[in-house]
PDB file of C-alpha atoms in Angstrom:
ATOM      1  CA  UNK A   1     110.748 -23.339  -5.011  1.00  0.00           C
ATOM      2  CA  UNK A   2     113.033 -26.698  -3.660  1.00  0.00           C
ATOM      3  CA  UNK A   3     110.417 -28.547  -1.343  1.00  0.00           C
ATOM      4  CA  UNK A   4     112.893 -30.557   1.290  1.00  0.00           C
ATOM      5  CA  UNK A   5     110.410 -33.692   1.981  1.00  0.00           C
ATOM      6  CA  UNK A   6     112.339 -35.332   5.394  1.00  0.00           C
ATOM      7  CA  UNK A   7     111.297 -38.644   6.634  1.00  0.00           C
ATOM      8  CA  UNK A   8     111.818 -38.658  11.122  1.00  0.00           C
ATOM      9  CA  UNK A   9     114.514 -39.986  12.985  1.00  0.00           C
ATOM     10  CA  UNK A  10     114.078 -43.721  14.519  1.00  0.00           C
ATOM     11  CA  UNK A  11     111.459 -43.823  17.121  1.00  0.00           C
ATOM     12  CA  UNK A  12     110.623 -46.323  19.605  1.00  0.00           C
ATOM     13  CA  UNK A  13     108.478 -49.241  19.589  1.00  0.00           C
ATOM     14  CA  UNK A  14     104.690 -49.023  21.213  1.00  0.00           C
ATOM     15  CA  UNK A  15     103.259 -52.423  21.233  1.00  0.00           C
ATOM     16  CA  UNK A  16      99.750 -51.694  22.041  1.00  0.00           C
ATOM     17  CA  UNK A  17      98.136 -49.397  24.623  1.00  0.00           C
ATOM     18  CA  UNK A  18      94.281 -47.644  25.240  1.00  0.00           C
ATOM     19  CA  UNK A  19      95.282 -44.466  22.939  1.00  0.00           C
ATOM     20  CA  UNK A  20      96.697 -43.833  20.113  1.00  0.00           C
ATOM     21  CA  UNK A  21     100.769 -44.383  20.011  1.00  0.00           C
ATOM     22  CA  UNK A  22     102.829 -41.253  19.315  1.00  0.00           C
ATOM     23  CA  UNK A  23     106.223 -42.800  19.981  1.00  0.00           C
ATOM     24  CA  UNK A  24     109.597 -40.343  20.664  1.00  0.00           C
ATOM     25  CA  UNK A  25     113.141 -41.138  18.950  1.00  0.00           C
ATOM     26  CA  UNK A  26     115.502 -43.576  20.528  1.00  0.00           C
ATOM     27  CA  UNK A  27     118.528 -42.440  21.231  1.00  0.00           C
ATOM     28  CA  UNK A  28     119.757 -43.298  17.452  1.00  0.00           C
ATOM     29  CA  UNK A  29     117.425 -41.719  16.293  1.00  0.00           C
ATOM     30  CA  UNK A  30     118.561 -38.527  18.137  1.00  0.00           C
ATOM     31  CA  UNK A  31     121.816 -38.826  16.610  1.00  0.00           C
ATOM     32  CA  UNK A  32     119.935 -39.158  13.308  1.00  0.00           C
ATOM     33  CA  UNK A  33     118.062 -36.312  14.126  1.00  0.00           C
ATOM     34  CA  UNK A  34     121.470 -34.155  15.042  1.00  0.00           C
ATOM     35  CA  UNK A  35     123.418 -35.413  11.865  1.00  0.00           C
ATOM     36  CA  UNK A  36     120.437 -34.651  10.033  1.00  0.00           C
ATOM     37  CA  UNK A  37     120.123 -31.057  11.801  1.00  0.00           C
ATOM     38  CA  UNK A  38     124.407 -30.820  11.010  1.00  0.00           C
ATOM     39  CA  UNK A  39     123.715 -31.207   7.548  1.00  0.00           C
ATOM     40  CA  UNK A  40     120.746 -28.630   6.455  1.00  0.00           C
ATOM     41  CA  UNK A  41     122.340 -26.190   8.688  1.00  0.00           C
ATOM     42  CA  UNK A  42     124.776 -25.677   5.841  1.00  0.00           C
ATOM     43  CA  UNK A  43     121.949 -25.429   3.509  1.00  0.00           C
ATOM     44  CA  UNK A  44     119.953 -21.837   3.280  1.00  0.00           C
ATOM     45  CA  UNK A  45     116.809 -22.876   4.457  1.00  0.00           C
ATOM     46  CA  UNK A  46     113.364 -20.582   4.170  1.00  0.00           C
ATOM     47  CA  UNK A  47     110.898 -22.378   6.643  1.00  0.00           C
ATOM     48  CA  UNK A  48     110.614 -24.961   8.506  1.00  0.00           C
ATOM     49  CA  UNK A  49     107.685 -27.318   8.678  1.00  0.00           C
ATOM     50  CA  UNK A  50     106.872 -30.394  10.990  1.00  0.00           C
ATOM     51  CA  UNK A  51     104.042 -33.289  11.276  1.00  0.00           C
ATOM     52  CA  UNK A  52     102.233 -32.627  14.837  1.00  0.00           C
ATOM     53  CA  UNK A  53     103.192 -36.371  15.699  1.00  0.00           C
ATOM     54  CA  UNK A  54     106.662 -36.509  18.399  1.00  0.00           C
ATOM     55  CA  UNK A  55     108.783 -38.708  16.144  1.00  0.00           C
ATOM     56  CA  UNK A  56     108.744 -35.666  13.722  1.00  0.00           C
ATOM     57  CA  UNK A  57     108.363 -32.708  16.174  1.00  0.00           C
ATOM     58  CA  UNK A  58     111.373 -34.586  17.906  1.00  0.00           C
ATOM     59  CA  UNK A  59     113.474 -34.447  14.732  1.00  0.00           C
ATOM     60  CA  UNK A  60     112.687 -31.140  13.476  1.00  0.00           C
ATOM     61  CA  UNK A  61     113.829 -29.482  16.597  1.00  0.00           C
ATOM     62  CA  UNK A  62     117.453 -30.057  16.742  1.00  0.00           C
ATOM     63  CA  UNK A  63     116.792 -28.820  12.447  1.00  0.00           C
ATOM     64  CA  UNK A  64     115.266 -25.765  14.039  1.00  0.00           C
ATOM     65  CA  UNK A  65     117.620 -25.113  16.061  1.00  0.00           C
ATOM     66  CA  UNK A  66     121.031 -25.179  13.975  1.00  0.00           C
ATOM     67  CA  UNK A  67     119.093 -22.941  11.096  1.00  0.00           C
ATOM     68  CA  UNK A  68     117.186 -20.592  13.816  1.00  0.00           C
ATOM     69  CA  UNK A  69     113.534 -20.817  12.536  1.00  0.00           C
ATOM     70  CA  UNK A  70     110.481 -21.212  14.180  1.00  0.00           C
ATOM     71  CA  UNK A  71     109.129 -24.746  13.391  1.00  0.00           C
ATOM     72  CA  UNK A  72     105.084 -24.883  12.041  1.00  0.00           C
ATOM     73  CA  UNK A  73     102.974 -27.408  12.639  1.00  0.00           C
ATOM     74  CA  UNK A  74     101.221 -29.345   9.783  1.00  0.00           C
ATOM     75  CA  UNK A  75      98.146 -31.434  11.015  1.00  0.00           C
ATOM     76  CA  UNK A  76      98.007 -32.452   7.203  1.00  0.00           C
ATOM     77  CA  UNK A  77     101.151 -34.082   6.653  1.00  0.00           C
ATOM     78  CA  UNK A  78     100.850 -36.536  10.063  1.00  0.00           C
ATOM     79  CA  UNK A  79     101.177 -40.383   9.068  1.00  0.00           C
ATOM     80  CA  UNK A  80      98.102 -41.991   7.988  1.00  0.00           C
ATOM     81  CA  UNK A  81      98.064 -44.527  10.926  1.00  0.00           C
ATOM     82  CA  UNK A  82      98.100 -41.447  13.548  1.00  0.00           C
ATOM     83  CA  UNK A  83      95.499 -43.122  15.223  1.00  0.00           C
ATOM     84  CA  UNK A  84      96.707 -46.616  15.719  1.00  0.00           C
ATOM     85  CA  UNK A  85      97.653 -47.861  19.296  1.00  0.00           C
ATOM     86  CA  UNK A  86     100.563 -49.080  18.348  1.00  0.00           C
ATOM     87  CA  UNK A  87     103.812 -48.374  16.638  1.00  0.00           C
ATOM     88  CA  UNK A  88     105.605 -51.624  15.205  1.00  0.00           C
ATOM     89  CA  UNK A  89     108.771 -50.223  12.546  1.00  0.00           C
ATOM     90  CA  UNK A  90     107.649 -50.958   8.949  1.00  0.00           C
ATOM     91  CA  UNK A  91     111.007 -52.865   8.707  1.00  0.00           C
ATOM     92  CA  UNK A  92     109.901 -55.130  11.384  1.00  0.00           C
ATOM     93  CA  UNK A  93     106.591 -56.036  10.253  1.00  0.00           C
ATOM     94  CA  UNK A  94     108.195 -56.394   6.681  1.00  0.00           C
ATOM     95  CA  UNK A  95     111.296 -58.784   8.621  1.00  0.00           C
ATOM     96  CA  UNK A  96     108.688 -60.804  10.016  1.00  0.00           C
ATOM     97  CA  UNK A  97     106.245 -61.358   6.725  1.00  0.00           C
ATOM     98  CA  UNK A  98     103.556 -59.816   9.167  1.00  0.00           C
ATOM     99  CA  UNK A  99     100.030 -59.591   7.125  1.00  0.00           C
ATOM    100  CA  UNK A 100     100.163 -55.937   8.524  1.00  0.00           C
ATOM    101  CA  UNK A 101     102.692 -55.448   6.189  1.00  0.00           C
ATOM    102  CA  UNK A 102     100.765 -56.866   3.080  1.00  0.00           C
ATOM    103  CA  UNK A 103      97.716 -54.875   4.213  1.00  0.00           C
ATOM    104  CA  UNK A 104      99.976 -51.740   4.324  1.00  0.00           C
ATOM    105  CA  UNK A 105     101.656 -52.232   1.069  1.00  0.00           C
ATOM    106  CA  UNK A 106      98.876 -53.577  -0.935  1.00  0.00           C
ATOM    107  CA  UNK A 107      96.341 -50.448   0.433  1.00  0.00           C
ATOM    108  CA  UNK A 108      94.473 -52.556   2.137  1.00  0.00           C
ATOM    109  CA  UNK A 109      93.852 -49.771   4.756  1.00  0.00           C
ATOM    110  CA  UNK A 110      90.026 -49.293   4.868  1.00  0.00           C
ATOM    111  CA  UNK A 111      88.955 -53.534   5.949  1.00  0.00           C
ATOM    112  CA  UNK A 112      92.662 -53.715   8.051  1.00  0.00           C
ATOM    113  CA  UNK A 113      93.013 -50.056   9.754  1.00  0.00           C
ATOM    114  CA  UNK A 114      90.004 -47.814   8.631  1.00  0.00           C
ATOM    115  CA  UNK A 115      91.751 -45.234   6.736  1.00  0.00           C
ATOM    116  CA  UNK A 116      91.055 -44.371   2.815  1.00  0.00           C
ATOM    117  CA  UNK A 117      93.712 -44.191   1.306  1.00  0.00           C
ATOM    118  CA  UNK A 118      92.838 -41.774  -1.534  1.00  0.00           C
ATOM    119  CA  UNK A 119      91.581 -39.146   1.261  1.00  0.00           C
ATOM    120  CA  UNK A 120      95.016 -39.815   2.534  1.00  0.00           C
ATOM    121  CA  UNK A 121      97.095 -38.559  -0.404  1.00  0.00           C
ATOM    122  CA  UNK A 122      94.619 -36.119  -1.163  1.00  0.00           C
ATOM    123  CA  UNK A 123      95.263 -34.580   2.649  1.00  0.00           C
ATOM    124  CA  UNK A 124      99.250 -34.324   2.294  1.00  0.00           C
ATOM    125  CA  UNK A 125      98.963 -33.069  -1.097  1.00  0.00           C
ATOM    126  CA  UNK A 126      96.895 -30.636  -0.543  1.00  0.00           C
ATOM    127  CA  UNK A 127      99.348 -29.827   2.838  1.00  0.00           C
ATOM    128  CA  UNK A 128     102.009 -30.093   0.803  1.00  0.00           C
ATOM    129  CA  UNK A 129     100.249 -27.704  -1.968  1.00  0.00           C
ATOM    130  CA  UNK A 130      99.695 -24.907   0.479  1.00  0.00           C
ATOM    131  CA  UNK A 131     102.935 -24.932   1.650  1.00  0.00           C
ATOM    132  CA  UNK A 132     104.080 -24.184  -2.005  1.00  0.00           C
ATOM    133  CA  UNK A 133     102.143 -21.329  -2.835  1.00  0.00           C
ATOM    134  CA  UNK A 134     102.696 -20.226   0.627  1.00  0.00           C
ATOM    135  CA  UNK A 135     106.496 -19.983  -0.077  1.00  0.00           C
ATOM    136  CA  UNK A 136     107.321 -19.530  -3.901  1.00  0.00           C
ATOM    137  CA  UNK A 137     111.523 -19.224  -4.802  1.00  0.00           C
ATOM    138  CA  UNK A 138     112.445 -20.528  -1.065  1.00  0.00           C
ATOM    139  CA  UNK A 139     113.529 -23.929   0.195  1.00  0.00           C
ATOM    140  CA  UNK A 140     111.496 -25.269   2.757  1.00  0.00           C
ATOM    141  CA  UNK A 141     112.035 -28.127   4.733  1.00  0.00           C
ATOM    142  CA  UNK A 142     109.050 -30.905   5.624  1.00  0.00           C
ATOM    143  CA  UNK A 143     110.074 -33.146   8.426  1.00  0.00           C
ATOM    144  CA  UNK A 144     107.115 -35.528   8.117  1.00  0.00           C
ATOM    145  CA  UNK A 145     106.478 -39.316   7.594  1.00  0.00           C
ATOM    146  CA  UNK A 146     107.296 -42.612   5.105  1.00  0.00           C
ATOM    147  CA  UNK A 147     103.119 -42.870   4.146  1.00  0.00           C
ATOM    148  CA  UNK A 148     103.042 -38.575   3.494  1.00  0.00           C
ATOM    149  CA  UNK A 149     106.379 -38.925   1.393  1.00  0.00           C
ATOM    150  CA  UNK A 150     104.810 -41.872  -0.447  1.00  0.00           C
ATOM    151  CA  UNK A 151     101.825 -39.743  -1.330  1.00  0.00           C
ATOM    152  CA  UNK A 152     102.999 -36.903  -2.540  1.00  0.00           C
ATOM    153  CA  UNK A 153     105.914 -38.165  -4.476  1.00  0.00           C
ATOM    154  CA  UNK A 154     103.285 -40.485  -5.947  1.00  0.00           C
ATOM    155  CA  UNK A 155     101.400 -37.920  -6.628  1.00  0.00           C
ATOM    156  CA  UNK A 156     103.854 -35.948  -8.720  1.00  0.00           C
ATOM    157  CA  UNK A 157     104.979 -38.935 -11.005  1.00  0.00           C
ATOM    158  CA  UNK A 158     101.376 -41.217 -11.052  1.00  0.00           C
ATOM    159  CA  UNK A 159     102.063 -43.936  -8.956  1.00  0.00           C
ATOM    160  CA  UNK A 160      98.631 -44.522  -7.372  1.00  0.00           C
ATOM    161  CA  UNK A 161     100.289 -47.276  -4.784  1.00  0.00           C
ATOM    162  CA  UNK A 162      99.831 -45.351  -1.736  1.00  0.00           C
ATOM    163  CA  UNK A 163     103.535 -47.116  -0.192  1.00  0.00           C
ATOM    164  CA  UNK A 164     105.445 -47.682  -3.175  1.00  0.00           C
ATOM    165  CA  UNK A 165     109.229 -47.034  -1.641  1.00  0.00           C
ATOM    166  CA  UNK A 166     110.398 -47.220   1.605  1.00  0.00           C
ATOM    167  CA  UNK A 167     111.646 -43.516   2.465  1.00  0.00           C
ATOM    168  CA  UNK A 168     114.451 -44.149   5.359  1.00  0.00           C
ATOM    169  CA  UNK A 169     114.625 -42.265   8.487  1.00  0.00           C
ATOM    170  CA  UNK A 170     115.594 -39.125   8.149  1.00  0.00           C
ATOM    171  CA  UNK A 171     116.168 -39.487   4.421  1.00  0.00           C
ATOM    172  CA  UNK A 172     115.865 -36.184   2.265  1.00  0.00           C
ATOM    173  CA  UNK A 173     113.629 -36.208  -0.990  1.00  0.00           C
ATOM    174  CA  UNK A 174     113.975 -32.793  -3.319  1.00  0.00           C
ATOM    175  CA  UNK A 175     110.901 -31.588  -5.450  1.00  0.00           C
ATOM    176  CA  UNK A 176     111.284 -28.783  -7.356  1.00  0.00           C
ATOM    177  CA  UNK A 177     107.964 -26.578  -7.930  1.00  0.00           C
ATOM    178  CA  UNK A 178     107.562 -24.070 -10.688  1.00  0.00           C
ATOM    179  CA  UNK A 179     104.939 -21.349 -10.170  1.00  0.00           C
ATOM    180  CA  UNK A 180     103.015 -22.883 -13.657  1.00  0.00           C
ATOM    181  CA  UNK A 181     102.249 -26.220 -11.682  1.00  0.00           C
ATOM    182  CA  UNK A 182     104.949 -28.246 -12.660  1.00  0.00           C
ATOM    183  CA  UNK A 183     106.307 -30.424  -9.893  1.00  0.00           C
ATOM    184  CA  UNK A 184     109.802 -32.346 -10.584  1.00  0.00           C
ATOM    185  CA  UNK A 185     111.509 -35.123  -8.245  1.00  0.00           C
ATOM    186  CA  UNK A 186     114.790 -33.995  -7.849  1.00  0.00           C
ATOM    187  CA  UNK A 187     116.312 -36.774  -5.138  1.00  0.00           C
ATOM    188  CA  UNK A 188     114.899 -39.554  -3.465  1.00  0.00           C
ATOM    189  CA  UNK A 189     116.143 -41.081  -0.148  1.00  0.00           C
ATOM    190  CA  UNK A 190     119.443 -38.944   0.609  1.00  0.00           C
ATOM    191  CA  UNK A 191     121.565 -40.373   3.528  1.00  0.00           C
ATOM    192  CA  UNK A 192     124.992 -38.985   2.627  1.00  0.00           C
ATOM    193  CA  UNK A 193     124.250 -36.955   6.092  1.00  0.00           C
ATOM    194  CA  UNK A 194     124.187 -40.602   8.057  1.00  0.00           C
ATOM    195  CA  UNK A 195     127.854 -41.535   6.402  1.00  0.00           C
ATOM    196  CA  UNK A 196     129.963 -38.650   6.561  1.00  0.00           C
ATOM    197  CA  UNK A 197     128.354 -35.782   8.537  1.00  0.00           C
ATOM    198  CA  UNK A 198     129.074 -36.167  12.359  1.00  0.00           C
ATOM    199  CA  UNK A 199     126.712 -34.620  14.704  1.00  0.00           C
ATOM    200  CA  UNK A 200     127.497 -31.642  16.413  1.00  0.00           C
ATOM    201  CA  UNK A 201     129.229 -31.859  19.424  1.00  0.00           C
TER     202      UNK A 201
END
């Protein structure tokens, strides 16, 4: 079974607000999303499966759409920070030397944003997991987020850092999972799709 783990497109920036930010794409993220979609369309893809949040709903659709499949919706691989109010890009934050960042990268999440990390990667792999047995010998496509990709891909190789890479947008990471158990990482971070496939029409 080839697992397809896909970070989102670009979305927009939500500087605070009284509910939690669920930001769309901006518009190159779109085209991120389209050259993205271009791409796996050529690709014989089994099922389809998306993080509830926009930014990931918004880039599996134009996927859904050039491969025909019905997109499901994964509560369990949504980004850790779900609840935050606001959305500032990881890149930014990182630009800026913002203690966010630190906080993020160090998994400082329980004093700085209230989340447990460990129950974090032990919620997307166990999404991630059901999806598996769900679908043994197909290829199915996860269109999810940088902090789920972290975890499981962590998880499969023992890196208990819950952000040790940065996963870019719509970047494609392969695992390959044998019915015995064993999990392989088979790319990391593929972009070829960004350079030299153009978007459909």
């Amino acid at each position: 079974m080839e697992l397809v783990l896909v970070r989102h497109a670009e979305p927009v920036r939500v500087a605070g607000g009284d509910r939690p930010a669920d930001p769309s794409l901006t518009a190159r993220g779109r085209e991120q999303a389209a050259r993205l979609a271009a791409w796996l369309a050529e690709e014989a893809v089994d099922h389809l499966v998306t993080s509830p949040l926009v930014r990931a709903r918004e880039t599996g659709a134009p996927v859904a759409a050039a491969i025909g499949l019905e997109p499901e919706i994964a509560a369990g691989v949504a980004e850790w920070d779900a609840g935050n109010h606001e959305y500032i890009p990881v890149e930014e934050l990182r630009r800026l030397q913002d203690e966010r960042w630190f906080a993020m990268i160090e998994g400082r999440w329980g004093a700085n944003f209230g989340v447990d990390p460990v129950a974090y990667r032990n919620q997307v792999v166990a999404a991630v997991e059901d999806v598996i047995e769900r679908f043994p010998a197909q290829r199915v496509v996860v269109v999810c987020h940088g902090g789920a990709i972290n975890a499981y891909l962590g998880h499969v190789v023992g890196i208990e850092r819950p952000l040790w890479f940065e996963p870019a947008y719509t970047s494609i990471s392969r695992v390959a999972a044998s019915r015995g158990g064993v999990r392989s990482i088979v790319s990391v971070n593929e972009l070829a799709h960004l350079r030299t496939h153009a978007a459909p029409g």
